[in-house]
Amino acid sequence: MKKWYAVMKDNDDTDWGFGSFDLDEAMDMVKPYIVDGGYIAVIDEGADPVCIDEIRF
């Protein structure tokens, strides 16, 4: 299973397009947004992408 780590800028963000396939890189990318509720949505990149987990801070 290939995972996409979507950087969510806040709780209202619904765009999975900003992120990385590398978790460490996504963790660096989300740092500026954590104060506003930013988190990482873990996306299963199968035929029908679906959020399978969230990494909250």
PDB file of C-alpha atoms in Angstrom:
ATOM      1  CA  MET A   1       0.000   0.000   0.000  1.00  0.00           C
ATOM      2  CA  LYS A   2       1.466   3.354  -1.066  1.00  0.00           C
ATOM      3  CA  LYS A   3       0.727   6.145   1.410  1.00  0.00           C
ATOM      4  CA  TRP A   4       0.454   9.879   0.754  1.00  0.00           C
ATOM      5  CA  TYR A   5       0.940  12.123   3.769  1.00  0.00           C
ATOM      6  CA  ALA A   6      -1.313  15.087   3.090  1.00  0.00           C
ATOM      7  CA  VAL A   7      -0.461  18.231   5.028  1.00  0.00           C
ATOM      8  CA  MET A   8      -3.684  19.718   6.356  1.00  0.00           C
ATOM      9  CA  LYS A   9      -3.272  23.379   7.323  1.00  0.00           C
ATOM     10  CA  ASP A  10      -6.204  23.410   9.790  1.00  0.00           C
ATOM     11  CA  ASN A  11      -9.404  21.505  10.618  1.00  0.00           C
ATOM     12  CA  ASP A  12     -11.254  23.103   7.681  1.00  0.00           C
ATOM     13  CA  ASP A  13      -8.647  22.102   5.077  1.00  0.00           C
ATOM     14  CA  THR A  14      -9.989  19.462   2.666  1.00  0.00           C
ATOM     15  CA  ASP A  15      -7.269  19.494  -0.019  1.00  0.00           C
ATOM     16  CA  TRP A  16      -5.096  16.358  -0.028  1.00  0.00           C
ATOM     17  CA  GLY A  17      -2.870  17.784  -2.783  1.00  0.00           C
ATOM     18  CA  PHE A  18      -0.221  19.360  -0.521  1.00  0.00           C
ATOM     19  CA  GLY A  19       2.063  16.804   1.105  1.00  0.00           C
ATOM     20  CA  SER A  20       4.592  14.076   0.433  1.00  0.00           C
ATOM     21  CA  PHE A  21       5.040  10.323   0.058  1.00  0.00           C
ATOM     22  CA  ASP A  22       7.816  10.664   2.680  1.00  0.00           C
ATOM     23  CA  LEU A  23       6.549  10.984   6.266  1.00  0.00           C
ATOM     24  CA  ASP A  24       9.629  12.846   7.501  1.00  0.00           C
ATOM     25  CA  GLU A  25       9.248  15.414   4.743  1.00  0.00           C
ATOM     26  CA  ALA A  26       5.536  15.831   5.515  1.00  0.00           C
ATOM     27  CA  MET A  27       6.363  16.321   9.203  1.00  0.00           C
ATOM     28  CA  ASP A  28       8.673  19.200   8.272  1.00  0.00           C
ATOM     29  CA  MET A  29       6.030  20.647   5.935  1.00  0.00           C
ATOM     30  CA  VAL A  30       3.279  20.673   8.603  1.00  0.00           C
ATOM     31  CA  LYS A  31       5.314  22.439  11.323  1.00  0.00           C
ATOM     32  CA  PRO A  32       4.231  26.008  10.386  1.00  0.00           C
ATOM     33  CA  TYR A  33       0.559  24.987  10.546  1.00  0.00           C
ATOM     34  CA  ILE A  34       0.478  23.095  13.864  1.00  0.00           C
ATOM     35  CA  VAL A  35      -0.367  26.247  15.847  1.00  0.00           C
ATOM     36  CA  ASP A  36      -3.564  26.612  13.755  1.00  0.00           C
ATOM     37  CA  GLY A  37      -4.564  22.946  14.148  1.00  0.00           C
ATOM     38  CA  GLY A  38      -2.558  21.559  11.251  1.00  0.00           C
ATOM     39  CA  TYR A  39      -2.177  17.805  11.003  1.00  0.00           C
ATOM     40  CA  ILE A  40      -1.261  15.045   8.552  1.00  0.00           C
ATOM     41  CA  ALA A  41      -3.926  12.948   6.849  1.00  0.00           C
ATOM     42  CA  VAL A  42      -2.601   9.512   5.863  1.00  0.00           C
ATOM     43  CA  ILE A  43      -4.022   8.619   2.452  1.00  0.00           C
ATOM     44  CA  ASP A  44      -4.071   5.134   0.903  1.00  0.00           C
ATOM     45  CA  GLU A  45      -3.137   5.859  -2.703  1.00  0.00           C
ATOM     46  CA  GLY A  46      -5.023   2.884  -4.175  1.00  0.00           C
ATOM     47  CA  ALA A  47      -7.496   3.040  -7.070  1.00  0.00           C
ATOM     48  CA  ASP A  48      -9.872   5.062  -4.863  1.00  0.00           C
ATOM     49  CA  PRO A  49      -7.768   7.232  -2.490  1.00  0.00           C
ATOM     50  CA  VAL A  50      -9.101   7.198   1.054  1.00  0.00           C
ATOM     51  CA  CYS A  51      -7.973   8.684   4.366  1.00  0.00           C
ATOM     52  CA  ILE A  52      -6.948   5.810   6.623  1.00  0.00           C
ATOM     53  CA  ASP A  53      -5.481   7.726   9.572  1.00  0.00           C
ATOM     54  CA  GLU A  54      -4.628  11.156  10.946  1.00  0.00           C
ATOM     55  CA  ILE A  55      -1.482  12.290  12.716  1.00  0.00           C
ATOM     56  CA  ARG A  56      -2.459  15.042  15.162  1.00  0.00           C
ATOM     57  CA  PHE A  57      -0.166  17.173  17.287  1.00  0.00           C
TER      58      PHE A  57
END
